[in-house]
Structures are given as C-alpha cells and as structure tokens.
Amino acid sequence: MNQINNMKNTIYSLFLLLLSILPAHASGDKPTIKSLLKELDRTISMKADFHKQREHEIDSIRKLAHATPSPEEKYHLYSSLYGIYLHYQADSALHYLEKRKALLPSLQNPQYENDLWIARAEVLGIMGLYNEVAAQLEQVRRDQLDNQTLLYYYYTCRTYYGWIADYTRTDERHKYIEKTNAYRDSILSLTTNQLDHSVVLADKMIVDGQADKAIELINKELEGLDNQESLVYLLYNLSQAYAQKGDTEKQIYYLAQTAIADLKAAKREYISLQKLALLMFEKGDIERAYKYLSCSMEDAVACNARLRSVEVTEFFPIVDKVYKLKIEKEKQISRTLLISVSFLSFLLLVTIIYLYRQMKKLSLMRKAVSASNEQLQEINKELSQASKIKEEYIALYLNQCVIYLDKLDTYRRSLAKLAMASKLDDLFKTIKSEQFIRDERKNFYNEFDKSFLKLFPHFIKSFNDLMTEEGKLSPKSGEILSTELRIFALIRLGINDSSNIAHFLGYSLATVYSYRSKVRSKALDKDKFEELVATL
C-alpha cells in the first residue's frame, strides 16, 4: 500500500508540473497568436526535455511494479503504465496489457477481462490495426459491464469508427460516420459528469453545424475550469468550431494552445499540430508548416500511430517540396548576394589600392614640396644673410669713405700749413713717412673684424671645429681676428681669389698662398675645407 501511495505522490507531482506548463488560457491570460506560435516553437525545441520527464515518471512506476508482491497492486501499476504509454509509445502500451493479462488468473475478476479487451482495441486503433480492433470489441461482454466500463467501451467505439471514417475514401465512409454519431449519442446518454458531457456535446454540436452554440457552451465551461485534461479537449473543440465558421485566426489561436499542451504532456499521438501546420502552409509560413509536420511525423512514427503517420504523409510531400524550393530559392538569393558582395568587395579593394597609390604619390609630392620649401627657406635664409652682409659692408664702406675723406682733408691741411710756414724739411719728412698709412690700415682691419664678428659671432668656434687640435686658431692679445682668420673670413664672404685677398690685406700673393696652405694642412677634411668654411 505504501508503494501505491508513493506512486500516487509521484503522479500528483508530475500533474502539478503539467499545470504549470499548460497554455496561458488556463490562467485567464489572453496571449496573441504571435506569442503563442513563438511559445509553440520553443516547446518543440524542448520536446526532448518533456520526454525525459515522461521517462522519469515511467521509470518510477516501473520500479514500484517490480518491487510490489501484490498482484492487485501490480495490475493497477501496469494499468498506469498502459495509460502513460498509450499516446506516447503504443507498442509499450500493448506490452503492459499483456502483463495485465498474465495477472488475470490470480485476480479472479471478470470485469478486468472485459477492460483488457477494450484497452487492447483502444491501443490497436492507435496503431492502425483496425481489423483487429473490431475483433477485440466483439469479445467484450456488454451485459457484464458497469456504467464506467460501458462508458469506456462507448468512447473506444466512437474513436474507432471516427478513425475508420477518416481513413476511408469510399462510399462506405458515411456508414462509419453514422456509427460514430451513434456512439457519441450513447456517451451523452450515459455520461454523468457535467464537464465530460459538455465536451462530447460540443463535439456533437460542431458535427451538426451548430458552431455558435458549441462556442457558447465551451466558453461557459472554461469559466473557472480547473480540469486541465478537459481543458485541452475544450480548446480543440473551440478550434474546430471556429474552423466551421471560417475564422482561421481563432482556429490557429486555439490549435496552437492545444498543440502546446499536447507536446508539454509528452504526447506523440495527436492531431492539433498537423492541422496547425496545414493552416500555416495556407498562410504562406512554409518554414513553420515544415517544422510542425516534421515534428508530427517524427512523433507519429515513434508512437507507432499509423493513422497519424498516414495523415501527415498525405500532405508532407507537398510541404516538403515547397519548403525545399523555398530553401533553394533562399540559397540562390544567398549565392547572388554573395557574388554581389564579392564583386563589390573586389571593387572596394581595387578602389582602396588605387587610393593607397594616389595617397602614396600625394605623400611623395608633399615630401617633395616640403623639401622644396626647406630648400627655399635655406635659400631665403642665405639671401637674407647675404643681403644683411651687403647692407653691413655697404654701410661700413660708406662710413669708411667719409672717415677717409675727413682724414685726407685734415692731412691736406697739415701739409698746407707746413708749406705755408716754409717748413720744407718737415713737409718732406711727413710726406715720406708711412705711419699714417699703417695707422689707417690698422683701423680699417679693426673695423672689418668688428663688422664680420657682428655678422658671424660663432665664426671662430665653428672654424676651429673644422680643425685638428694643433691647427685650432685664436686671436692674440689685442687682436680681434688673426691674419689667418681674417683670410678665411674673406673666403666666408665669398672672396676666394688669392690676388684679391692679397690686395685687400696688403700682402704679397705668395704670403696669402702660404697662409692658406698652412691652415688647410691642419684641417680635418683638407679636400673640402675651404668649401666648408664658405658655409659657416
């Protein structure tokens, strides 16, 4: 008994889990079709998780059945396993029917035998073995059935003839429809539960073309409904009622909720998802139609639900063909886009290379312009310096000319005084004396040296940088520039000719040659020495 209680607790926990994952309609929310389809897509992607939960439930009950010594408890546990497997894996459901049958001799309950015949017909109907279903139902002794078992029998017969009607494409289909309706009426006459009665009655109203009445009845039952299994049937009936009214949007709305509930309950034998797939196909949502039909076919095959497999395979090739054409078209578009992007990328690469080369040329041109600007700046600097030199020396020249004119006039007057005073000896003595010339030349060189160092204040240091240690020159005490420095100062000013230098300094040409050679011999770079001096 404890094991049965444990089993009930396990089933109750899983039932609470099922309540938490049923569609939002159950809690009064009104999701949109878009959100429902997204939820359905997520549910399909999580299908394996729901199957794991179902396997866990099966494993728990199987362990209880294996552990219990009581045939009665074992029989009921096998019945539970049959119910779980019925819409999940029909072969396994049939297997546990055989286990229940094996327990009959020890139970001595004739009601169980009738129940087994009905259950066998039920599962064989799901498997599509309709000839065997009829044979199983004929074995049932209706006079021995209580009301609950008889109701089970009517449900099975109604389902069986409904499947036969769906499967039949001949004129006999009408006969099976009449039998289906007859058994539906029998169910209505025997059903005492109000909710179950309303579910079947709504189905009858839809068949009779009373869709509005069915919708009104179902909406009334949905108010405050807490029976989740009946909710799924009501939602499906709502979808069928709106299908009869031609309201495709609401049909999709309720089929989506039914499909979500079926998948979350780990069912593999269902009709809602494949009907929804056909509606998606008609609306042009090929991808969803293909996904839903693929899921339906996969589950039908796994459950061994033959009728569902046949229903899917009738329409699946059409959807599959359109889906593959869609995929091929998308691939073609992708290829076209890829080629276009590749071509544009090539053009972009060519443009980048062209721009890079142009920028490189521009960079070289900028460098050339920059170099030219630097050269122009140097030239301007040299011209400015040359202009400054010219201005300095022109001013010096003019100033010296004026000074010499004044000195010559003073000298002339002194000679005139001597002549007027008849001091002829003093006059001749003065005329013969060279002191005046020496003093003036000395003054001239001093002025020249001052002016030169004013223009080139670092000349002496820069000059000595070109010399070896023993060749470095410096003015003597009382001098501004030495004779050697003065010679090269003239070279810096552009006077290179030795005869001009000799004339300027009052030296012989040989003396100037000697000075230049002597200094050059002590330079660091003898060959380019005077060229370097000219740039100091």
Coordinates of C-alpha atoms in Angstrom, one line a residue:
M1 CA 0.0 0.0 0.0
N2 CA 2.9 2.4 0.8
Q3 CA 4.2 1.7 -2.7
I4 CA 0.9 2.7 -4.2
N5 CA 0.8 5.9 -2.1
N6 CA 4.4 6.7 -3.3
M7 CA 3.2 6.2 -6.9
K8 CA 0.3 8.5 -6.3
N9 CA 2.5 11.2 -4.9
T10 CA 4.8 10.9 -7.9
I11 CA 1.9 11.2 -10.4
Y12 CA 0.5 14.1 -8.4
S13 CA 3.8 16.0 -8.5
L14 CA 4.0 15.5 -12.2
F15 CA 0.4 16.6 -12.6
L16 CA 1.3 19.8 -10.8
L17 CA 4.2 20.3 -13.1
L18 CA 1.9 19.8 -16.1
L19 CA -0.4 22.5 -14.7
S20 CA 2.4 25.0 -14.5
I21 CA 3.3 24.5 -18.2
L22 CA -0.2 24.5 -19.8
P23 CA -1.1 27.4 -22.1
A24 CA -1.8 30.8 -20.7
H25 CA -5.6 30.4 -21.4
A26 CA -5.9 28.3 -18.3
S27 CA -4.9 31.2 -16.1
G28 CA -7.1 33.7 -17.8
D29 CA -4.4 35.4 -19.8
K30 CA -5.0 36.2 -23.5
P31 CA -1.8 35.7 -25.4
T32 CA -1.6 36.8 -29.0
I33 CA -1.3 34.4 -31.9
K34 CA 2.3 35.6 -32.5
S35 CA 3.3 34.9 -28.9
L36 CA 1.6 31.5 -28.9
L37 CA 3.4 30.5 -32.1
K38 CA 6.7 31.6 -30.5
E39 CA 5.8 29.6 -27.4
L40 CA 5.0 26.6 -29.6
D41 CA 8.3 26.9 -31.4
R42 CA 10.1 26.9 -28.0
T43 CA 8.1 23.9 -26.9
I44 CA 9.0 21.9 -30.0
S45 CA 12.7 22.7 -29.3
M46 CA 12.3 21.5 -25.7
K47 CA 10.4 18.3 -26.7
A48 CA 13.2 16.0 -25.6
D49 CA 13.1 17.5 -22.1
F50 CA 9.4 16.7 -21.7
H51 CA 10.1 13.2 -23.0
K52 CA 12.8 12.8 -20.3
Q53 CA 10.2 13.8 -17.7
R54 CA 7.8 11.2 -19.0
E55 CA 10.6 8.6 -19.0
H56 CA 11.4 9.5 -15.4
E57 CA 7.7 9.0 -14.4
I58 CA 7.6 5.7 -16.2
D59 CA 10.7 4.5 -14.6
S60 CA 9.4 5.4 -11.1
I61 CA 6.2 3.4 -11.7
R62 CA 8.0 0.5 -13.2
K63 CA 10.2 0.3 -10.1
L64 CA 7.2 0.2 -7.9
A65 CA 5.6 -2.5 -10.0
H66 CA 8.7 -4.6 -9.9
A67 CA 9.0 -4.2 -6.1
T68 CA 5.4 -4.9 -5.1
P69 CA 4.5 -8.5 -4.3
S70 CA 0.7 -7.9 -4.6
P71 CA -0.9 -9.0 -7.9
E72 CA -3.7 -6.4 -7.4
E73 CA -1.2 -3.6 -6.9
K74 CA 0.9 -4.8 -9.7
Y75 CA -2.2 -4.9 -12.0
H76 CA -3.1 -1.3 -11.2
L77 CA 0.5 -0.1 -11.7
Y78 CA 0.6 -1.8 -15.1
S79 CA -2.7 0.0 -15.9
S80 CA -1.0 3.3 -15.0
L81 CA 1.9 2.4 -17.3
Y82 CA -0.5 1.5 -20.1
G83 CA -2.2 4.9 -19.7
I84 CA 1.1 6.7 -19.8
Y85 CA 2.3 4.8 -22.9
L86 CA -1.0 4.9 -24.8
H87 CA -0.3 8.2 -26.6
Y88 CA 3.4 8.0 -26.1
Q89 CA 4.6 4.6 -27.3
A90 CA 1.8 2.2 -28.5
D91 CA 4.0 -0.9 -28.6
S92 CA 4.9 -0.4 -24.9
A93 CA 1.3 0.2 -24.0
L94 CA 0.4 -3.2 -25.7
H95 CA 3.3 -4.8 -23.8
Y96 CA 1.8 -3.8 -20.4
L97 CA -1.6 -5.0 -21.5
E98 CA 0.0 -8.4 -21.9
K99 CA 1.4 -8.1 -18.4
R100 CA -2.0 -7.2 -17.0
K101 CA -3.5 -10.2 -18.9
A102 CA -0.9 -12.5 -17.3
L103 CA -2.2 -11.5 -13.9
L104 CA -5.9 -12.3 -14.6
P105 CA -5.8 -15.9 -13.3
S106 CA -4.6 -14.8 -9.9
L107 CA -7.1 -11.9 -9.6
Q108 CA -10.3 -13.8 -10.5
N109 CA -12.1 -10.6 -11.6
P110 CA -14.2 -11.0 -14.8
Q111 CA -14.5 -7.2 -15.1
Y112 CA -10.8 -7.0 -15.7
E113 CA -11.0 -9.2 -18.7
N114 CA -13.6 -7.0 -20.4
D115 CA -11.5 -4.0 -19.5
L116 CA -8.5 -5.6 -21.3
W117 CA -10.5 -6.3 -24.5
I118 CA -11.5 -2.6 -24.6
A119 CA -8.0 -1.4 -23.8
R120 CA -6.5 -3.7 -26.5
A121 CA -9.0 -2.3 -29.0
E122 CA -8.0 1.2 -28.0
V123 CA -4.3 0.7 -28.4
L124 CA -4.6 -1.3 -31.7
G125 CA -6.8 1.5 -33.1
I126 CA -3.9 4.0 -32.4
M127 CA -1.6 1.5 -34.2
G128 CA -3.9 1.4 -37.2
L129 CA -4.8 -2.3 -36.9
Y130 CA -8.5 -1.6 -37.5
N131 CA -9.5 -5.2 -38.4
E132 CA -8.1 -6.4 -35.1
V133 CA -9.8 -3.6 -33.2
A134 CA -13.2 -4.9 -34.4
A135 CA -12.3 -8.4 -33.3
Q136 CA -11.3 -7.2 -29.8
L137 CA -14.5 -5.2 -29.4
E138 CA -16.6 -8.3 -30.3
Q139 CA -15.1 -10.1 -27.4
V140 CA -16.5 -7.6 -24.9
R141 CA -19.5 -8.9 -22.9
R142 CA -21.6 -5.7 -22.6
D143 CA -24.0 -7.3 -20.2
Q144 CA -21.2 -7.7 -17.7
L145 CA -20.1 -4.0 -17.8
D146 CA -20.7 -1.5 -15.1
N147 CA -21.6 2.1 -16.2
Q148 CA -17.9 3.3 -16.0
T149 CA -16.6 0.4 -18.1
L150 CA -19.5 0.7 -20.6
L151 CA -18.7 4.4 -21.0
Y152 CA -15.1 3.4 -21.7
Y153 CA -16.4 1.0 -24.3
Y154 CA -18.5 3.7 -26.0
Y155 CA -15.6 6.1 -26.1
T156 CA -13.4 3.4 -27.7
C157 CA -16.1 2.5 -30.3
R158 CA -16.7 6.2 -31.1
T159 CA -13.0 6.8 -31.5
Y160 CA -12.6 3.6 -33.6
Y161 CA -15.4 4.4 -36.1
G162 CA -14.2 8.0 -36.2
W163 CA -10.8 6.8 -37.3
I164 CA -12.3 4.4 -39.8
A165 CA -14.3 7.3 -41.3
D166 CA -11.2 9.5 -41.5
Y167 CA -9.2 6.7 -43.1
T168 CA -12.0 5.6 -45.6
R169 CA -12.1 7.2 -49.0
T170 CA -15.0 5.1 -50.4
D171 CA -18.8 5.5 -50.3
E172 CA -18.8 3.4 -47.1
R173 CA -17.4 6.4 -45.2
H174 CA -20.9 7.6 -44.5
K175 CA -21.8 4.4 -42.7
Y176 CA -18.9 4.8 -40.3
I177 CA -19.8 8.4 -39.7
E178 CA -23.3 7.3 -38.6
K179 CA -21.8 4.7 -36.3
T180 CA -19.5 7.4 -34.9
N181 CA -22.5 9.7 -34.2
A182 CA -24.5 6.8 -32.7
Y183 CA -21.7 6.0 -30.2
R184 CA -21.4 9.8 -29.4
D185 CA -25.1 9.8 -28.5
S186 CA -24.6 6.7 -26.3
I187 CA -21.8 8.5 -24.5
L188 CA -24.1 11.5 -23.9
S189 CA -26.8 9.3 -22.6
L190 CA -24.5 7.6 -20.1
T191 CA -22.2 10.5 -19.0
T192 CA -23.0 11.8 -15.6
N193 CA -20.1 14.2 -15.3
Q194 CA -21.2 17.7 -16.4
L195 CA -17.8 18.7 -17.9
D196 CA -17.3 15.4 -19.8
H197 CA -20.9 15.7 -21.0
S198 CA -20.2 19.3 -22.3
V199 CA -17.0 18.2 -24.1
V200 CA -18.9 15.5 -26.0
L201 CA -22.0 17.7 -26.6
A202 CA -19.8 20.5 -28.0
D203 CA -18.3 17.9 -30.4
K204 CA -21.8 16.9 -31.5
M205 CA -22.9 20.5 -32.0
I206 CA -19.9 21.1 -34.3
V207 CA -20.7 18.0 -36.3
D208 CA -24.4 19.1 -36.6
G209 CA -23.3 22.6 -37.8
Q210 CA -24.1 24.4 -34.6
A211 CA -20.7 26.1 -34.2
D212 CA -22.1 29.2 -32.3
K213 CA -23.9 27.1 -29.8
A214 CA -20.7 25.0 -29.3
I215 CA -18.6 28.1 -28.7
E216 CA -21.1 29.4 -26.2
L217 CA -21.2 26.1 -24.3
I218 CA -17.4 25.8 -24.3
N219 CA -16.8 29.4 -23.1
K220 CA -19.3 28.7 -20.3
E221 CA -17.4 25.6 -19.2
L222 CA -14.0 27.4 -19.5
E223 CA -15.0 29.9 -16.7
G224 CA -13.3 28.8 -13.6
L225 CA -12.2 25.5 -15.1
D226 CA -9.6 23.5 -13.1
N227 CA -9.6 20.2 -15.0
Q228 CA -6.6 20.5 -17.2
E229 CA -7.2 17.4 -19.3
S230 CA -10.7 18.5 -20.2
L231 CA -9.3 22.0 -21.0
V232 CA -7.3 20.5 -23.9
Y233 CA -10.4 18.9 -25.3
L234 CA -12.4 22.1 -25.0
L235 CA -9.7 24.1 -26.7
Y236 CA -9.5 21.7 -29.5
N237 CA -13.3 21.8 -29.9
L238 CA -13.1 25.6 -30.0
S239 CA -10.6 25.4 -32.9
Q240 CA -13.0 23.1 -34.8
A241 CA -16.0 25.4 -34.1
Y242 CA -14.1 28.4 -35.5
A243 CA -12.9 26.3 -38.4
Q244 CA -16.6 25.6 -39.3
K245 CA -17.3 29.4 -39.0
G246 CA -14.3 30.1 -41.4
D247 CA -12.5 32.1 -38.7
T248 CA -8.9 30.9 -39.4
E249 CA -7.2 33.3 -37.0
K250 CA -9.1 31.9 -34.0
Q251 CA -8.7 28.4 -35.3
I252 CA -4.9 28.9 -35.3
Y253 CA -5.2 30.6 -31.8
Y254 CA -6.8 27.5 -30.2
L255 CA -4.9 24.9 -32.2
A256 CA -1.7 26.5 -31.0
Q257 CA -2.7 26.2 -27.4
T258 CA -3.8 22.6 -27.9
A259 CA -0.6 21.7 -29.6
I260 CA 1.5 23.3 -26.8
A261 CA -0.4 21.3 -24.2
D262 CA 0.0 18.0 -26.1
L263 CA 3.7 18.5 -26.5
K264 CA 4.3 19.5 -22.9
A265 CA 2.3 16.5 -21.8
A266 CA 4.8 14.4 -23.8
K267 CA 2.1 13.1 -26.2
R268 CA 3.2 11.7 -29.5
E269 CA -0.2 10.8 -30.9
Y270 CA -2.1 14.0 -31.6
I271 CA -3.9 15.9 -34.4
S272 CA -3.7 19.6 -33.4
L273 CA -0.1 20.2 -34.6
Q274 CA -0.5 18.8 -38.1
K275 CA -3.8 20.7 -38.6
L276 CA -2.0 23.8 -37.5
A277 CA 0.8 23.0 -40.0
L278 CA -1.7 23.0 -42.8
L279 CA -3.0 26.4 -41.8
M280 CA 0.5 27.8 -41.6
F281 CA 1.1 26.4 -45.1
E282 CA -2.1 28.1 -46.4
K283 CA -0.9 31.4 -44.8
G284 CA 2.5 31.1 -46.5
D285 CA 4.5 30.4 -43.4
I286 CA 6.3 27.5 -45.1
E287 CA 9.1 27.2 -42.5
R288 CA 6.7 26.7 -39.6
A289 CA 4.5 24.3 -41.7
Y290 CA 7.5 22.2 -42.4
K291 CA 8.7 22.3 -38.8
Y292 CA 5.3 21.3 -37.5
L293 CA 4.7 18.5 -40.0
S294 CA 8.2 17.2 -39.3
C295 CA 7.6 17.1 -35.6
S296 CA 4.2 15.4 -36.2
M297 CA 5.7 12.7 -38.4
E298 CA 8.6 12.1 -36.0
D299 CA 6.2 11.6 -33.1
A300 CA 3.7 9.5 -35.0
V301 CA 6.5 7.1 -36.1
A302 CA 7.9 7.0 -32.6
C303 CA 4.4 6.2 -31.1
N304 CA 3.6 3.8 -33.9
A305 CA 0.4 5.8 -34.6
R306 CA -0.4 4.6 -38.1
L307 CA -3.4 6.9 -38.9
R308 CA -1.4 10.0 -37.8
S309 CA 1.5 8.9 -40.0
V310 CA -0.8 8.4 -42.9
E311 CA -2.4 11.8 -42.3
V312 CA 1.0 13.5 -42.2
T313 CA 2.4 11.7 -45.2
E314 CA -0.6 12.7 -47.4
F315 CA 0.4 16.3 -47.1
F316 CA 4.0 16.3 -46.1
P317 CA 5.5 15.7 -49.6
I318 CA 3.8 18.9 -50.9
V319 CA 5.0 21.0 -47.9
D320 CA 8.4 19.3 -48.2
K321 CA 8.7 20.2 -51.9
V322 CA 7.6 23.8 -51.3
Y323 CA 10.0 24.1 -48.4
K324 CA 12.9 22.8 -50.4
L325 CA 12.0 25.1 -53.2
K326 CA 12.0 28.0 -50.7
I327 CA 15.3 26.9 -49.2
E328 CA 16.8 26.6 -52.7
K329 CA 15.5 30.0 -53.6
E330 CA 17.0 31.4 -50.4
K331 CA 20.3 29.7 -51.3
Q332 CA 20.1 31.2 -54.8
I333 CA 19.5 34.6 -53.3
S334 CA 22.3 34.0 -50.8
R335 CA 24.6 33.0 -53.7
T336 CA 23.6 36.0 -55.7
L337 CA 24.1 38.2 -52.7
L338 CA 27.5 36.5 -52.0
I339 CA 28.6 37.1 -55.7
S340 CA 27.4 40.7 -55.5
V341 CA 29.2 41.3 -52.2
S342 CA 32.3 39.6 -53.5
F343 CA 32.2 41.8 -56.6
L344 CA 31.6 44.9 -54.5
S345 CA 34.4 43.8 -52.2
F346 CA 36.7 43.4 -55.2
L347 CA 35.7 46.9 -56.5
L348 CA 36.3 48.2 -53.0
L349 CA 39.7 46.5 -52.8
V350 CA 40.7 48.0 -56.2
T351 CA 39.5 51.4 -55.0
I352 CA 41.5 51.1 -51.8
I353 CA 44.6 50.1 -53.8
Y354 CA 44.1 53.0 -56.2
L355 CA 43.5 55.4 -53.3
Y356 CA 46.5 54.0 -51.5
R357 CA 48.7 54.6 -54.5
Q358 CA 47.3 58.1 -55.0
M359 CA 47.9 58.8 -51.4
K360 CA 51.4 57.5 -51.7
K361 CA 52.0 59.7 -54.7
L362 CA 50.5 62.6 -52.8
S363 CA 52.7 61.8 -49.8
L364 CA 55.8 61.8 -52.1
M365 CA 54.6 65.0 -53.6
R366 CA 54.1 66.5 -50.2
K367 CA 57.6 65.4 -49.2
A368 CA 59.0 66.9 -52.4
V369 CA 57.1 70.1 -51.7
S370 CA 58.3 70.1 -48.1
A371 CA 61.9 69.5 -49.3
S372 CA 61.5 72.3 -51.8
N373 CA 60.1 74.5 -49.1
E374 CA 63.1 73.7 -46.9
Q375 CA 65.4 74.5 -49.7
L376 CA 63.6 77.7 -50.4
Q377 CA 63.8 78.6 -46.7
E378 CA 67.6 77.9 -46.8
I379 CA 67.9 79.9 -49.9
N380 CA 65.9 82.7 -48.4
K381 CA 68.0 82.5 -45.3
E382 CA 71.2 82.7 -47.3
L383 CA 69.7 85.5 -49.4
S384 CA 68.7 87.3 -46.2
Q385 CA 72.1 86.7 -44.8
A386 CA 73.8 87.9 -48.0
S387 CA 71.5 90.9 -48.0
K388 CA 72.4 91.6 -44.4
I389 CA 76.2 91.3 -45.2
K390 CA 75.8 93.6 -48.2
E391 CA 74.0 96.1 -46.0
E392 CA 76.6 95.9 -43.3
Y393 CA 79.5 96.3 -45.6
I394 CA 77.9 99.0 -47.7
A395 CA 77.3 100.9 -44.5
L396 CA 80.9 100.2 -43.4
Y397 CA 82.2 101.2 -46.9
L398 CA 80.3 104.4 -46.9
N399 CA 81.3 105.2 -43.3
Q400 CA 85.0 104.5 -44.0
C401 CA 84.9 106.6 -47.2
V402 CA 83.6 109.6 -45.2
I403 CA 86.1 109.0 -42.5
Y404 CA 88.9 108.7 -45.1
L405 CA 87.8 111.9 -46.8
D406 CA 87.8 113.7 -43.5
K407 CA 91.2 112.3 -42.6
L408 CA 92.6 113.2 -46.1
D409 CA 91.3 116.7 -45.7
T410 CA 92.9 117.0 -42.3
Y411 CA 96.1 115.6 -43.7
R412 CA 96.0 118.0 -46.6
R413 CA 95.6 121.0 -44.3
S414 CA 98.5 119.9 -42.1
L415 CA 100.7 119.7 -45.2
A416 CA 99.4 123.1 -46.4
K417 CA 100.3 124.6 -43.0
L418 CA 103.8 123.2 -43.3
A419 CA 104.1 124.6 -46.8
M420 CA 102.8 128.0 -45.9
A421 CA 105.2 128.1 -42.9
S422 CA 108.1 127.2 -45.3
K423 CA 108.9 124.2 -43.2
L424 CA 110.0 122.2 -46.1
D425 CA 112.1 119.8 -44.2
D426 CA 109.1 118.9 -42.0
L427 CA 106.9 118.8 -45.1
F428 CA 109.2 116.3 -46.9
K429 CA 109.6 114.3 -43.8
T430 CA 105.9 114.0 -43.3
I431 CA 105.3 113.1 -47.0
K432 CA 107.9 110.3 -46.8
S433 CA 106.6 108.8 -43.6
E434 CA 104.3 105.6 -43.9
Q435 CA 103.0 105.8 -40.3
F436 CA 99.8 107.5 -41.5
I437 CA 99.0 104.6 -43.9
R438 CA 99.9 101.9 -41.3
D439 CA 97.6 103.5 -38.7
E440 CA 94.7 103.8 -41.2
R441 CA 95.1 100.2 -42.4
K442 CA 95.1 99.0 -38.8
N443 CA 92.0 101.0 -38.0
F444 CA 90.4 99.6 -41.2
Y445 CA 91.1 96.0 -40.2
N446 CA 89.7 96.5 -36.7
E447 CA 86.5 97.9 -38.2
F448 CA 86.4 95.0 -40.6
D449 CA 86.9 92.4 -37.8
K450 CA 84.2 94.0 -35.6
S451 CA 81.7 94.1 -38.5
F452 CA 82.5 90.5 -39.5
L453 CA 82.1 89.0 -36.0
K454 CA 78.9 91.0 -35.6
L455 CA 77.5 89.2 -38.6
F456 CA 79.1 85.8 -37.7
P457 CA 79.5 85.7 -33.9
H458 CA 80.3 82.0 -33.9
F459 CA 82.8 82.0 -36.7
I460 CA 85.9 81.4 -34.7
K461 CA 84.3 78.4 -32.8
S462 CA 82.8 76.9 -36.0
F463 CA 86.1 77.4 -37.8
N464 CA 88.1 75.6 -35.1
D465 CA 85.6 72.7 -35.2
L466 CA 86.9 72.0 -38.7
M467 CA 90.5 71.9 -37.5
T468 CA 92.6 69.3 -35.7
E469 CA 93.7 70.2 -32.1
E470 CA 97.1 71.5 -33.2
G471 CA 95.5 73.5 -36.0
K472 CA 93.0 75.4 -34.0
L473 CA 93.4 79.2 -34.2
S474 CA 92.7 82.0 -31.8
P475 CA 93.4 85.8 -31.9
K476 CA 96.4 87.1 -30.0
S477 CA 96.0 89.6 -27.2
G478 CA 94.8 93.0 -28.6
E479 CA 93.6 91.3 -31.8
I480 CA 90.1 90.7 -32.9
L481 CA 91.0 88.3 -35.8
S482 CA 94.4 86.9 -36.5
T483 CA 95.8 87.2 -40.1
E484 CA 94.9 83.6 -40.8
L485 CA 91.3 84.0 -39.5
R486 CA 91.0 87.2 -41.5
I487 CA 92.0 85.5 -44.7
F488 CA 89.3 82.8 -44.2
A489 CA 86.8 85.4 -43.1
L490 CA 87.2 86.9 -46.5
I491 CA 86.7 83.4 -48.0
R492 CA 83.4 83.2 -45.9
L493 CA 82.3 86.4 -47.5
G494 CA 82.9 84.9 -51.0
I495 CA 86.3 86.4 -51.8
N496 CA 88.1 83.3 -52.9
D497 CA 90.7 84.7 -55.3
S498 CA 94.1 84.9 -53.6
S499 CA 95.2 88.0 -55.5
N500 CA 92.0 89.9 -54.3
I501 CA 92.7 88.7 -50.7
A502 CA 96.4 89.8 -51.0
H503 CA 95.3 93.2 -52.3
F504 CA 92.7 93.6 -49.5
L505 CA 95.2 92.7 -46.8
G506 CA 98.2 94.4 -48.3
Y507 CA 100.2 91.1 -48.5
S508 CA 102.0 89.6 -51.4
L509 CA 100.3 86.8 -53.3
A510 CA 102.9 84.3 -52.1
T511 CA 102.2 85.2 -48.5
V512 CA 98.5 84.6 -48.9
Y513 CA 99.1 81.2 -50.6
S514 CA 101.4 80.3 -47.8
Y515 CA 98.8 81.1 -45.1
R516 CA 96.0 79.2 -46.9
S517 CA 98.2 76.1 -47.5
K518 CA 99.4 76.1 -43.9
V519 CA 96.0 76.3 -42.4
R520 CA 94.4 73.8 -44.8
S521 CA 97.1 71.2 -44.0
K522 CA 95.8 71.1 -40.4
A523 CA 92.1 70.8 -41.3
L524 CA 90.1 67.6 -40.6
D525 CA 88.9 67.4 -44.2
K526 CA 91.6 69.0 -46.3
D527 CA 89.9 68.5 -49.6
K528 CA 86.6 70.2 -48.7
F529 CA 88.0 72.6 -46.1
E530 CA 87.5 75.9 -47.8
E531 CA 84.1 74.8 -49.1
L532 CA 83.0 74.1 -45.6
V533 CA 84.4 77.5 -44.4
A534 CA 82.3 79.2 -47.0
T535 CA 79.2 77.7 -45.4
L536 CA 80.0 78.6 -41.8

